[in-house]
Structure formats: C-alpha cells, structure tokens
CSV table of C-alpha atoms in Angstrom, one decimal:
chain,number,residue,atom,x,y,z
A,154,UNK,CA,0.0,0.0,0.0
A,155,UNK,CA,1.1,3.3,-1.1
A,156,UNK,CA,1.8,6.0,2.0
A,157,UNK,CA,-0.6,8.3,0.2
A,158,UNK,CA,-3.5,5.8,0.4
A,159,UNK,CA,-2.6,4.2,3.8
A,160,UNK,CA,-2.5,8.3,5.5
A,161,UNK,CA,-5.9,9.0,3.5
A,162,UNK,CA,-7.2,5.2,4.7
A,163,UNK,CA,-6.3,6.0,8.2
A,164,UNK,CA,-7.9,9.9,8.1
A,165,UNK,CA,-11.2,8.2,6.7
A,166,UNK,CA,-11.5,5.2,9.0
A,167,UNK,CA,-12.8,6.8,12.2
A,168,UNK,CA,-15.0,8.8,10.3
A,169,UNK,CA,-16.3,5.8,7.8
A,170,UNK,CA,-19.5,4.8,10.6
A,171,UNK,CA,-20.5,8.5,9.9
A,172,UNK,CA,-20.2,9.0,6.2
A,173,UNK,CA,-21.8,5.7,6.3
A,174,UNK,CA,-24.8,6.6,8.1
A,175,UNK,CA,-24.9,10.1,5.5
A,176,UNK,CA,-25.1,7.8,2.7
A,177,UNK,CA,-27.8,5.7,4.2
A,178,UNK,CA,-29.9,8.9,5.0
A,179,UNK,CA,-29.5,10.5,1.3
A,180,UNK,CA,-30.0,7.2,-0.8
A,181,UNK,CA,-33.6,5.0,0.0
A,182,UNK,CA,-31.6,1.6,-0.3
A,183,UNK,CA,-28.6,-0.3,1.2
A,184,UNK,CA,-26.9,-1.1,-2.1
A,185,UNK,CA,-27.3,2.4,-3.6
A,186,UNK,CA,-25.9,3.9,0.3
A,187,UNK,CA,-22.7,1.6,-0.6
A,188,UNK,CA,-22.4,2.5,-4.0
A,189,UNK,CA,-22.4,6.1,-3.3
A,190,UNK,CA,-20.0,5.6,-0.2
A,191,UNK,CA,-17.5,4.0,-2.2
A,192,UNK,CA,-17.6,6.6,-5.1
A,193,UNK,CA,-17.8,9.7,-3.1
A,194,UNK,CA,-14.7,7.9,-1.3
A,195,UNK,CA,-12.7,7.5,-4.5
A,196,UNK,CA,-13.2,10.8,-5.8
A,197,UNK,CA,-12.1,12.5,-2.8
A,198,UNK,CA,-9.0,9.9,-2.6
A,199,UNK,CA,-8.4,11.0,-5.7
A,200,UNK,CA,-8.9,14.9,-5.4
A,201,UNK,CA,-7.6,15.0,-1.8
A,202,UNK,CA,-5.0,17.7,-3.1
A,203,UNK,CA,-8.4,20.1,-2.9
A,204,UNK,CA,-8.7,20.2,0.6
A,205,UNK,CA,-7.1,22.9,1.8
A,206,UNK,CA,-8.2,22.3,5.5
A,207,UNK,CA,-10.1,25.1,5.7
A,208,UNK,CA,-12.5,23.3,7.3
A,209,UNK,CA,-12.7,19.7,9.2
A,210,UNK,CA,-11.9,16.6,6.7
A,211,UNK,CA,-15.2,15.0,7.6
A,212,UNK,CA,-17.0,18.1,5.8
A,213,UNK,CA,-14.8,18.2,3.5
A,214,UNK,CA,-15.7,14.7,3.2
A,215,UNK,CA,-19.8,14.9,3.5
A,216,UNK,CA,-19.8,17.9,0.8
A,217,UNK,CA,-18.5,15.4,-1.8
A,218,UNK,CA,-20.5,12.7,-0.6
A,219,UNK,CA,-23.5,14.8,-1.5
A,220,UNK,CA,-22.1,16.5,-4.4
A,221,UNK,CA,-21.5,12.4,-5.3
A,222,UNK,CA,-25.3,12.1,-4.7
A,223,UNK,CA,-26.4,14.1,-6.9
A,224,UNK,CA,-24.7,13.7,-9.5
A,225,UNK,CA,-25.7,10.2,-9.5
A,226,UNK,CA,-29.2,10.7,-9.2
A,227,UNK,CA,-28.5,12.6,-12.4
A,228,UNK,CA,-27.5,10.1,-13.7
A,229,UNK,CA,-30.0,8.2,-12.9
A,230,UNK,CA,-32.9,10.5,-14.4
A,231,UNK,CA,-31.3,10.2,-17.3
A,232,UNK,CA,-30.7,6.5,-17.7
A,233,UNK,CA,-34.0,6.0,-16.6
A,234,UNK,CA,-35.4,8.6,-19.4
A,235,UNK,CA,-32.6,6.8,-22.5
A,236,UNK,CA,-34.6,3.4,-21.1
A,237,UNK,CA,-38.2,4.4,-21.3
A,238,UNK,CA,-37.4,5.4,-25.0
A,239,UNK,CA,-36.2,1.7,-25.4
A,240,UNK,CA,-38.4,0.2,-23.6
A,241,UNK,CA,-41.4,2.3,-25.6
A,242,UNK,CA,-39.9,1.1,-28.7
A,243,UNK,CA,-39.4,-2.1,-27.9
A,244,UNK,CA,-43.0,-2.5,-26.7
A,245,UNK,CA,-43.9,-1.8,-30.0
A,246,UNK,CA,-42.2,-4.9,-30.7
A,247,UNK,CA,-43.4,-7.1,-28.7
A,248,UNK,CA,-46.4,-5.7,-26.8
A,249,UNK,CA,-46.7,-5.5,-22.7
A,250,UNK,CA,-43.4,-7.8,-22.5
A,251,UNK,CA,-41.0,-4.8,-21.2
A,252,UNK,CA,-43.9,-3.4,-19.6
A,253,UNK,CA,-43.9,-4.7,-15.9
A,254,UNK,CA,-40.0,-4.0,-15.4
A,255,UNK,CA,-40.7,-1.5,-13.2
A,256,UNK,CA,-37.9,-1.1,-10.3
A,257,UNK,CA,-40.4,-1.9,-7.3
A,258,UNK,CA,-38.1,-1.5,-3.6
A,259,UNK,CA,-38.8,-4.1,-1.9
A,260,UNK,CA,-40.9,-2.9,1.8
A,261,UNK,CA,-38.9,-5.5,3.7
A,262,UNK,CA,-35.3,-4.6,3.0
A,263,UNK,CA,-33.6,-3.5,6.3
A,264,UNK,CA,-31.1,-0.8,5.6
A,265,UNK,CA,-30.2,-0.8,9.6
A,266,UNK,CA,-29.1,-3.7,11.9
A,267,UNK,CA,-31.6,-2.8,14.4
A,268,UNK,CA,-35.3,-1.8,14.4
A,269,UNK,CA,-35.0,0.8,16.8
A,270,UNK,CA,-32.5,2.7,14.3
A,271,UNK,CA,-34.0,1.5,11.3
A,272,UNK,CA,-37.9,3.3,12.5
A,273,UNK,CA,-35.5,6.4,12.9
A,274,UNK,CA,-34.3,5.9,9.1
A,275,UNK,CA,-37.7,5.8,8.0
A,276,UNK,CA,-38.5,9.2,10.3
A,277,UNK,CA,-35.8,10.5,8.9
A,278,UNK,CA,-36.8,9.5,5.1
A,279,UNK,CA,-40.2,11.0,5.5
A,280,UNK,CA,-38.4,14.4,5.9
A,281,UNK,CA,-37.6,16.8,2.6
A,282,UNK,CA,-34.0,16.4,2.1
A,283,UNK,CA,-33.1,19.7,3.2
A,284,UNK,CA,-34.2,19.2,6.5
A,285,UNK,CA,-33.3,15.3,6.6
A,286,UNK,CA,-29.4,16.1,5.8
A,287,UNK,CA,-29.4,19.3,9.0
A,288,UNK,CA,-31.3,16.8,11.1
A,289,UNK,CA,-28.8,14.2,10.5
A,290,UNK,CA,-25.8,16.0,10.9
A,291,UNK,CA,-27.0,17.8,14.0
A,292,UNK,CA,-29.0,15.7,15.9
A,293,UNK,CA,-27.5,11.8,15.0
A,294,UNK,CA,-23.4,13.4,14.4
A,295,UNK,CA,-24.1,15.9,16.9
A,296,UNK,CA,-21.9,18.5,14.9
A,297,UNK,CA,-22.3,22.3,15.6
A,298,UNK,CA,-24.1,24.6,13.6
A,299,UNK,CA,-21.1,26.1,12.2
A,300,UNK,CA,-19.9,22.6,11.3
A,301,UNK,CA,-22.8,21.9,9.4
A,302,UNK,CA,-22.8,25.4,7.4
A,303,UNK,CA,-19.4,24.6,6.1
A,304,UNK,CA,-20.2,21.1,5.1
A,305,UNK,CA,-23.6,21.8,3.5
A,306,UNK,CA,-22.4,25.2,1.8
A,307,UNK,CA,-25.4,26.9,3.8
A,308,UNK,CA,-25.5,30.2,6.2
A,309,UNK,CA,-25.4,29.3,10.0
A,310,UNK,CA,-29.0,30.9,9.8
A,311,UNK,CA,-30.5,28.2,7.7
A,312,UNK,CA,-29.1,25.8,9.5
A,313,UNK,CA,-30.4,26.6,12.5
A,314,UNK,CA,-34.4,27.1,10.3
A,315,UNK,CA,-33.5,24.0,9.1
A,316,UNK,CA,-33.0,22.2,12.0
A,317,UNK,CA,-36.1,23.8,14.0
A,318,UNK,CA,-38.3,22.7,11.1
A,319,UNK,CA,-36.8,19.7,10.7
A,320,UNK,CA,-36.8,18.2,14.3
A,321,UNK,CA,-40.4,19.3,14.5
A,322,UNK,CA,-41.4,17.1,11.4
A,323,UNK,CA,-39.0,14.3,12.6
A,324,UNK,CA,-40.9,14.1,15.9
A,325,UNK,CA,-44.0,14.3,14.0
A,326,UNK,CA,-43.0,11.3,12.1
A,327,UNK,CA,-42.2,9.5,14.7
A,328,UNK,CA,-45.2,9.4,16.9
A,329,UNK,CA,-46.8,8.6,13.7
A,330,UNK,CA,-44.6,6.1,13.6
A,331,UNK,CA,-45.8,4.7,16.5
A,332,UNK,CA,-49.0,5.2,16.7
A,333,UNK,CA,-49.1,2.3,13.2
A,334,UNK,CA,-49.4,-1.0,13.9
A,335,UNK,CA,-46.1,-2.7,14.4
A,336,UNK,CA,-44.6,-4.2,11.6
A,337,UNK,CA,-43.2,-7.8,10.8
A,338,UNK,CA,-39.4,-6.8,10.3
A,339,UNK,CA,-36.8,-9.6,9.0
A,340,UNK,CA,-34.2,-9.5,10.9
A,341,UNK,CA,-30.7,-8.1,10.2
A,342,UNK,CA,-27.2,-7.2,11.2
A,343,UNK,CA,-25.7,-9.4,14.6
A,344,UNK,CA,-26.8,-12.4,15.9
B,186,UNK,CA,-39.2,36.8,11.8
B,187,UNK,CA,-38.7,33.9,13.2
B,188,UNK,CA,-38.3,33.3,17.1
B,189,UNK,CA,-37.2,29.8,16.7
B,190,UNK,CA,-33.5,30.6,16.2
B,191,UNK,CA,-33.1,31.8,20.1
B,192,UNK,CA,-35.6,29.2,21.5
B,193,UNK,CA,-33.7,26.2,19.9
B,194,UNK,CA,-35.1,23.0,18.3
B,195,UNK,CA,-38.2,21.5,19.4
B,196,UNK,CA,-37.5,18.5,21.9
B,197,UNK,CA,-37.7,14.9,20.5
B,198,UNK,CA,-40.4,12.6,22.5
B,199,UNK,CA,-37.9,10.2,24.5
B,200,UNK,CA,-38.2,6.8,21.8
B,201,UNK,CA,-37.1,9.3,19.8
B,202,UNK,CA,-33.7,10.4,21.3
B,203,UNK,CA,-33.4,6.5,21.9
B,204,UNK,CA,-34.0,5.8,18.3
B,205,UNK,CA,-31.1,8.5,17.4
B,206,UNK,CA,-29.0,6.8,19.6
B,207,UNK,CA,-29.4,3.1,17.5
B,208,UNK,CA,-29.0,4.7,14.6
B,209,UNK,CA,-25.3,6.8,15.8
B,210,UNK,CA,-24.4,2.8,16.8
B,211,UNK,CA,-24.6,1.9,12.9
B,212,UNK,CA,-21.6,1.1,11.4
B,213,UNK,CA,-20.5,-0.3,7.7
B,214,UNK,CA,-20.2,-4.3,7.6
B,215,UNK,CA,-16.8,-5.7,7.8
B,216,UNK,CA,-17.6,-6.5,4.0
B,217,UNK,CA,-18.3,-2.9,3.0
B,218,UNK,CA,-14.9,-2.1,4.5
B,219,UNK,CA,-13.2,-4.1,2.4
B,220,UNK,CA,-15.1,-3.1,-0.7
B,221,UNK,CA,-14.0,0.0,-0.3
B,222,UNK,CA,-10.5,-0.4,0.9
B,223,UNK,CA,-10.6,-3.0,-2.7
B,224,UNK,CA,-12.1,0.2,-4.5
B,225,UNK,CA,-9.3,2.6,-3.3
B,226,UNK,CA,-6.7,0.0,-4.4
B,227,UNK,CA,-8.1,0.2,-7.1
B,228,UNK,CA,-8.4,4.2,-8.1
B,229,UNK,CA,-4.8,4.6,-6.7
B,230,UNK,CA,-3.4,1.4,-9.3
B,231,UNK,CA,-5.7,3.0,-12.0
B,232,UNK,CA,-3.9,6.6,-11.1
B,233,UNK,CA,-6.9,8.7,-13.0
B,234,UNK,CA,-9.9,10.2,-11.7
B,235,UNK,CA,-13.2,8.5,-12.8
B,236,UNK,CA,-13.2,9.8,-16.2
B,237,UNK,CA,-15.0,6.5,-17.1
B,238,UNK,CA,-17.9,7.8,-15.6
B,239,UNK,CA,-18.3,10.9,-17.3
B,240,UNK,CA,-17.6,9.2,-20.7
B,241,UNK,CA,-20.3,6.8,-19.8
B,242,UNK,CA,-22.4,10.0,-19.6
B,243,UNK,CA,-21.6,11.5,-22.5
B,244,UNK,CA,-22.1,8.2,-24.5
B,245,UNK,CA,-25.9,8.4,-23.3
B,246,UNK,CA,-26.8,11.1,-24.1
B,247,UNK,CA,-25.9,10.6,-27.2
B,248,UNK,CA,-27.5,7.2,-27.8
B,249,UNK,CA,-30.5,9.0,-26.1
B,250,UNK,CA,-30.8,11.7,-29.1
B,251,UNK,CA,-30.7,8.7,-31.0
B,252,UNK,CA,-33.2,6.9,-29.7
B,253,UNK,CA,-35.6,10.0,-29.8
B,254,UNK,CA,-35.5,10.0,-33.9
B,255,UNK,CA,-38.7,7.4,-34.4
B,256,UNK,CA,-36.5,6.1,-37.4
B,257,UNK,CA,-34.6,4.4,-35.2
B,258,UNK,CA,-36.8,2.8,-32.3
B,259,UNK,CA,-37.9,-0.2,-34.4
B,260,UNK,CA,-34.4,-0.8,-35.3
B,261,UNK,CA,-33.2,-0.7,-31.8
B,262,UNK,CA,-36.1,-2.9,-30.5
B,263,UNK,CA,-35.0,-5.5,-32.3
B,264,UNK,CA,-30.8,-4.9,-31.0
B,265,UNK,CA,-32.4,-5.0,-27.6
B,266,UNK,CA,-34.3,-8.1,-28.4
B,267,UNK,CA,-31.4,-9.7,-30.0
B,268,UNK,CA,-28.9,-8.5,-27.0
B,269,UNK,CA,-31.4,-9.7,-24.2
B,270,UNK,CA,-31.6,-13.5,-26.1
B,271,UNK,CA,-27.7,-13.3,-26.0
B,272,UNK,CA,-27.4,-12.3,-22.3
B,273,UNK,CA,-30.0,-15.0,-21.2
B,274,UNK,CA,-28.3,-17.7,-23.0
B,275,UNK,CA,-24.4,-16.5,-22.3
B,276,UNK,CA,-25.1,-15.1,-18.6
B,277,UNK,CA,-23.5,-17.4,-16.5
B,278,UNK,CA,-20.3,-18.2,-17.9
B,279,UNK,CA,-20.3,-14.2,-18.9
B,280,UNK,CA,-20.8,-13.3,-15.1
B,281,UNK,CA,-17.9,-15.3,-13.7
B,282,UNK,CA,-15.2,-14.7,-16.1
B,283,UNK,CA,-15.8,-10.7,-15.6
B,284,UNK,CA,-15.4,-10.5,-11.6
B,285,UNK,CA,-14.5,-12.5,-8.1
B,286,UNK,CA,-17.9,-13.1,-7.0
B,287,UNK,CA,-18.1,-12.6,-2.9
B,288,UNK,CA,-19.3,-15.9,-1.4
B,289,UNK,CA,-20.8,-16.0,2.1
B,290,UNK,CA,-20.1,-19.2,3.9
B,291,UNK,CA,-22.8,-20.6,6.4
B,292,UNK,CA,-22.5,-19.6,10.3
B,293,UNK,CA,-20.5,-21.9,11.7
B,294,UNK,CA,-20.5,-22.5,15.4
B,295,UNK,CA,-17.4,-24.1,17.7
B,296,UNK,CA,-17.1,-24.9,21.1
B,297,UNK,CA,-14.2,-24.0,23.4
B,298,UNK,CA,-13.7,-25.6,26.6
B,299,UNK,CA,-11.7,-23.4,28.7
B,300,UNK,CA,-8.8,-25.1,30.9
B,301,UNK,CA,-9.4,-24.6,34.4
B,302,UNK,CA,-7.2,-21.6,34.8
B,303,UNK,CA,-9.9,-19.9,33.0
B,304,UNK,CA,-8.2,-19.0,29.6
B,305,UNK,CA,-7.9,-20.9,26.4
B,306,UNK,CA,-6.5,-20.2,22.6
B,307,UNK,CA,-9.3,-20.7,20.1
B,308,UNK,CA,-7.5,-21.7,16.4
B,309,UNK,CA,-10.8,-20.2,14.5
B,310,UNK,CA,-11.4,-22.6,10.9
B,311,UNK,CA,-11.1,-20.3,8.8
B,312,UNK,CA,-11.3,-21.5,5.0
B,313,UNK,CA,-8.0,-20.5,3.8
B,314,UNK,CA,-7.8,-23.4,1.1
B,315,UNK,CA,-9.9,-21.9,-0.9
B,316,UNK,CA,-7.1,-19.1,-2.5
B,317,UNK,CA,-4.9,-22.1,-3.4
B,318,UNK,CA,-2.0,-20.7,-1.8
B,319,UNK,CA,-2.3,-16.9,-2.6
B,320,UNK,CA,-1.6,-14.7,0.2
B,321,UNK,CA,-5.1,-13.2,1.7
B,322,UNK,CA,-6.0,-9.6,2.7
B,323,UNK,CA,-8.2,-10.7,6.0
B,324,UNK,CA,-11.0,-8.3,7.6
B,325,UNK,CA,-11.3,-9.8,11.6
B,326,UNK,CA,-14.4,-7.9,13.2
B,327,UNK,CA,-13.8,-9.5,16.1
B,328,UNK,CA,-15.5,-8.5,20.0
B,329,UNK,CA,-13.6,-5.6,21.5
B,330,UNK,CA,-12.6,-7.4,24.6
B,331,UNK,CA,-10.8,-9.9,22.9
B,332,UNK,CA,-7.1,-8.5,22.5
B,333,UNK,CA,-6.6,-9.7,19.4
B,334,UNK,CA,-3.4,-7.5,18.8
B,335,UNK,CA,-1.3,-10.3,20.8
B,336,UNK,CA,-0.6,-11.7,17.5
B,337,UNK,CA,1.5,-8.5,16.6
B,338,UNK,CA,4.8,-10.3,16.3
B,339,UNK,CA,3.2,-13.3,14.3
B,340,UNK,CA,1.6,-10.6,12.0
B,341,UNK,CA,3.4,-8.2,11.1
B,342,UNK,CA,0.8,-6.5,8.9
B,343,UNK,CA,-2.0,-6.2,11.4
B,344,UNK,CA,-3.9,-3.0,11.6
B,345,UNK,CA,-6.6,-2.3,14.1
B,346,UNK,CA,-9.3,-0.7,12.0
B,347,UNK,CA,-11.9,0.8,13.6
B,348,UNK,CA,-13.6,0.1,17.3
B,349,UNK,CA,-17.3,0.6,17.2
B,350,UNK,CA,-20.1,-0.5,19.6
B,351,UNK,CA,-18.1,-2.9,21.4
B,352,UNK,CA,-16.7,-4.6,18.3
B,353,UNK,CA,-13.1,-4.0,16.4
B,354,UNK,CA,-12.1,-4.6,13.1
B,355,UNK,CA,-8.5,-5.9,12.1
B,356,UNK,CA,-6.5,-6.4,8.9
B,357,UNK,CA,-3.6,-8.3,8.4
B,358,UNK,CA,-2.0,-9.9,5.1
B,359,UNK,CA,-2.1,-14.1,5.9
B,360,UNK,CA,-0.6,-16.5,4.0
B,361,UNK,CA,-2.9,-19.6,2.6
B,362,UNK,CA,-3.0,-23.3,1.9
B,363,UNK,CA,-0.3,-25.8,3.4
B,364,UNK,CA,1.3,-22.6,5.3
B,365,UNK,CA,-1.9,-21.1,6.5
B,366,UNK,CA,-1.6,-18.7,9.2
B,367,UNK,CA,-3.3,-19.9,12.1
B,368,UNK,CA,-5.7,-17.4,13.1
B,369,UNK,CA,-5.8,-17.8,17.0
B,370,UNK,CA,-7.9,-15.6,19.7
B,371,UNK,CA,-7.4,-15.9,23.2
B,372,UNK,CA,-10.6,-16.2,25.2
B,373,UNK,CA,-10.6,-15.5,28.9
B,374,UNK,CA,-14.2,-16.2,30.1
B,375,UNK,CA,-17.1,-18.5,29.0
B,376,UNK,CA,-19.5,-16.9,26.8
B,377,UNK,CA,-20.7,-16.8,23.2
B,378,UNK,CA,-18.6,-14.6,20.8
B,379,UNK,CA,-19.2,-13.6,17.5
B,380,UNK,CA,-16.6,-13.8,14.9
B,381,UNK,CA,-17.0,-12.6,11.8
B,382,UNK,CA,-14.0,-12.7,8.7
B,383,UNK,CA,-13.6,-11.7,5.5
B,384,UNK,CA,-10.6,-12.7,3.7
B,385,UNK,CA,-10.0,-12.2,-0.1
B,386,UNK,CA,-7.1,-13.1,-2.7
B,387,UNK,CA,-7.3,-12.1,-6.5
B,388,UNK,CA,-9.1,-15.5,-7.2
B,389,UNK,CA,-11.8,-15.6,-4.0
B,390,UNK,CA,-13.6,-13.1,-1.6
B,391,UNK,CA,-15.1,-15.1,0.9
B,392,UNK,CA,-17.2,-14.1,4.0
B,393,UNK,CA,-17.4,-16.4,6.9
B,394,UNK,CA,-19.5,-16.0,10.3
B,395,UNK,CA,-18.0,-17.8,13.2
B,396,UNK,CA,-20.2,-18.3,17.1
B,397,UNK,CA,-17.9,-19.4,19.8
B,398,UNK,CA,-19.4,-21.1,22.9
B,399,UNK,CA,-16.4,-21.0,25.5
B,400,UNK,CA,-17.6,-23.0,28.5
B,401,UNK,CA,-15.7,-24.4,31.6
C-alpha cells in the first residue's frame, strides 16, 4: 500500500461509521448507500489535493459525498429517461413484454441492523432532504451549527431554520410512527 | 421573523432520542470495509480520476438523441431483443469470467472448553484453502474485549481498523493453503462470541461468520 493511500485510509476510518450513516440517509436503499459511499470515497481519494483544511476533513468529506449524490441521481434520471425510450420502442415490438420491469423497492429490505434505528431511518426519510441532511448531521453526528454550514455550503441561519423545522417534522414522524401497527421486520445485522 | 433561532429545536419525545442513539451505533459491515478499501486499491493502481464515468455519460446522451429519432426505435427494439436473447443464453459463464464473485459461507458455530485456569486459545477454521496458496488480505471484526493484537509479532501486517459498539475490526496480510496462518484468539471467560471474517485473494472473496461457545 502506497503512503498516500494508507494516510488517507487512516484519516477516513474513524470517520467511515458516519459517512456511512450520510449515505444511508441520502439514498432509500442499502446497495445504492454503498455505491455512493464507495464513489464519493474515491473521488475525494483522488482529489484529496483540494482540501485545503479550511475546514474539518469530515465536511470536506460529507460535501462530496453529497455533491457524489447528486450527480448520480442525475445520472440516474437520465438513464431511466434513455430506457423508457427503449423500452417504448421495444413494446412496440413485442407488446406488454418490457412493460412490468418496473424497479419496485422491496418494503422489507432493512437498511439498519436494528429496528429501533431502522424506524428512525424511516423518520428521517419521511423528511424533505433539506431538513433530513441538517437533522442528520446535528442531531444523530451531533456536529455544531457552524460545522454543518461549512459542510452543506449553507448560512449558520439556515441551519439553525432548518434544524427547527426539521426536528419538528422528525418528531412528527415518529409518533406517527408509533402510533401504526407494528410491523413484521426480517431480521438483520448481529446475531 | 422567526423566534425559533433563540428558542432552539423542538425537543424529541424520548423513543425518539433512543432511536437516534441506535442509529449513531450503525456502522459499515466488515464486508463494505473491504469493498472499499478493494475500490481505493483500485483508483490509486488506475492513477486517474473516474473519467469512465463521465464518458459513460456523454455516451448516453448521445444514444439517447438517437433513440428520440422514431426512425430508429424499431431498429433498436429489435438490437435490444437480439442482445437480451444473448445475455440470457451467455449469462452465467459471462458473469464469472468478468469479476470474483463474494461468497458467504454458512455460520459456523465451535465450542471452546476453557482449561481450568480460565483462559484458552481458540485456532478459529477459517477457509483459507480456498485461494490455493495466494496470500489473503483478511478483515477480523472480532469482539472488543478480545485483545486480538497479541498476534503482533506473528503478524506483522496487522492494523486495528476501527472500534465501534463494542466490536473492532483488524487487517492483516495471511498466508494460505499448506502454510496457512493460524488465526488464533485468546478467550478468557465462558461466553458466546461472535466472529465474523472476510478474507479475499485475486481469485476468492469469501465471507465467513463464526459463534464461539467458551464453557468451563
């Protein structure tokens, strides 16, 4: 292992758990929160010359990570627009065949070991995104207001709406939460 | 405008500040580690930023302002057509020659009988034949309180990871096959502990999950 990669491995492994749990609260699936981990971390492995350490590494870290997200949605918009075309013509073809292949999520998949965090992740999904990603970073990271400015590129001012508005819908989501029926969850993570 | 910003956030109802605190004990899998420790091998061998990417971009848009002309739908119906009968009859062979496929061994549980001073040396099974003699990179997410860093002169290559909700994560470089390194843990008190290792060599990624039962 180069030195390069084993400093910028060791700078990113205490923080991994938390870019981790980002990823998890941006993208609706496991798979897609792994994908996006491991891309945001290349790019700023390779880019790591751009931080000037103006501010901490892990926003340095969580503003690619979300500049990484949405790019790939993007992405994703468009790949999704190229295959309705094909999938219009090819229906043409050969009638209600391509039809079904819709990309259902399946209401079962865990994205969290344990159910206690895993109703959270689903408070926290029912939020807009603005207010998910201020809610995450405050409340679940416990960073400071002004840490959260400089790693979502927002005023302090915001933040501080954001997080008001946010933790207000987040404990509206969860009583609602709770007030549903429970759930049959498979179970995940440790045994 | 808004009075908010001096009163602070609305509290949380208490299963709420509960819930918060599972979700700051989530952590990436042992396996995702490695993916991505893999993936920055990877970038740093390949020395370029992900220009792949953006060429992949580029080449769909195109193909999408082709797909747009009507002319050309029918004709590309029938290269999808043609390309999916391909794919379903040349899948298999296709999947395996393009990438090592991460296999996931069943749990496998071991007893330990613990001498009567009240601490024993578990030698864990780990499946080491299956890389044919290629050294291993090895992932140990092993329980905190197992000082698994005894092993430091036998492996010179260990690294402790990460620590996170009572569990650690280790790394070491271990040879395969007839000179296997033995992969030993030294267990103190009866319990069940929970082993899991990931251990891959350019041929095999493999996944195993261990449960110890250290009794008297």
């Amino acid at each position: 292992m180069s030195e390069a990669r084993a400093r910028f491995e060791a700078q990113v492994q205490p923080l991994l758990p938390r870019l981790h749990r980002l990823c998890l609260t941006l993208c609706r699936d496991k798979q897609e929160a792994e994908d996006l981990l491991q891309d945001a971390l290349v790019r700023a492995f390779l880019h790591q010359a751009s931080y000037q350490q103006r501010g901490s590494f892990f926003g340095w870290l969580c503003g690619i990570v979300r500049n990484q997200f949405i790019e790939t949605r993007r992405s994703a918009a468009r790949r999704r627009s190229l295959l309705d075309s094909v999938l219009e013509g090819a229906s043409s073809v050969l009638g209600s065949l391509f039809t079904g292949g819709t990309d259902v999520k399946d209401p079962e998949a865990q994205v969290c070991s344990s159910q206690e965090a895993e109703l959270m992740m689903r408070c926290l999904h029912a939020l807009p995104e603005k207010f998910r990603l201020v809610v995450l970073l405050c409340d679940v990271e416990e960073l400071g207001y002004d840490e959260v400015s400089a790693a979502l590129g927002i005023p302090v001012g915001t933040v501080k709406s954001r997080h008001f508005r946010g933790r207000a819908q987040l404990g509206a989501a969860f009583k609602e939460q709770l007030a549903q029926p429970p759930q049959a969850v498979s179970a995940g993570g440790r045994s | 405008m808004s009075t908010h910003k001096d009163s602070g956030p609305p509290p949380l109802p208490p299963e709420a500040s509960a819930a918060l605190t599972a979700l700051r004990n989530e952590r990436p899998s042992a396996h995702l580690e490695h993916r991505l420790h893999l993936a920055l091998q990877a970038a740093e061998t390949a020395g370029a930023p992900p220009e792949a990417k953006a060429s992949a971009r580029s080449a769909a848009w195109r193909a999408r302002t082709v797909v747009h002309h009507s002319a050309n739908r029918g004709l590309l119906s029938v290269a999808l057509v043609a390309m999916l009968v391909l794919l379903v009859v040349h899948v298999e062979g296709w999947e395996d020659s393009l990438e090592v496929k991460s296999e996931t061994m069943p749990l496998r549980h071991v007893s330990l009988q613990l001498p009567g001073d009240g601490a024993g040396w578990l030698e864990l099974p780990w499946t080491h034949d299956v890389h044919s003699g290629e050294p291993a990179t090895v992932r140990f997410d092993a329980p905190a309180e197992l000082n698994f860093h005894r092993h430091a002169e036998s492996l010179p290559s260990l690294q402790l990871l990460s620590c996170d909700a009572g569990r650690c994560i280790h790394q070491f470089t271990a040879d395969t096959g007839d000179g296997a390194t033995p992969l030993r843990v030294r267990i103190d008190k009866p319990g069940l502990y929970e082993f899991r290792l990931s251990h891959a060599s350019d041929s095999r990624q493999v996944q195993e999950h261990f449960v110890v039962r250290a009794d008297h």
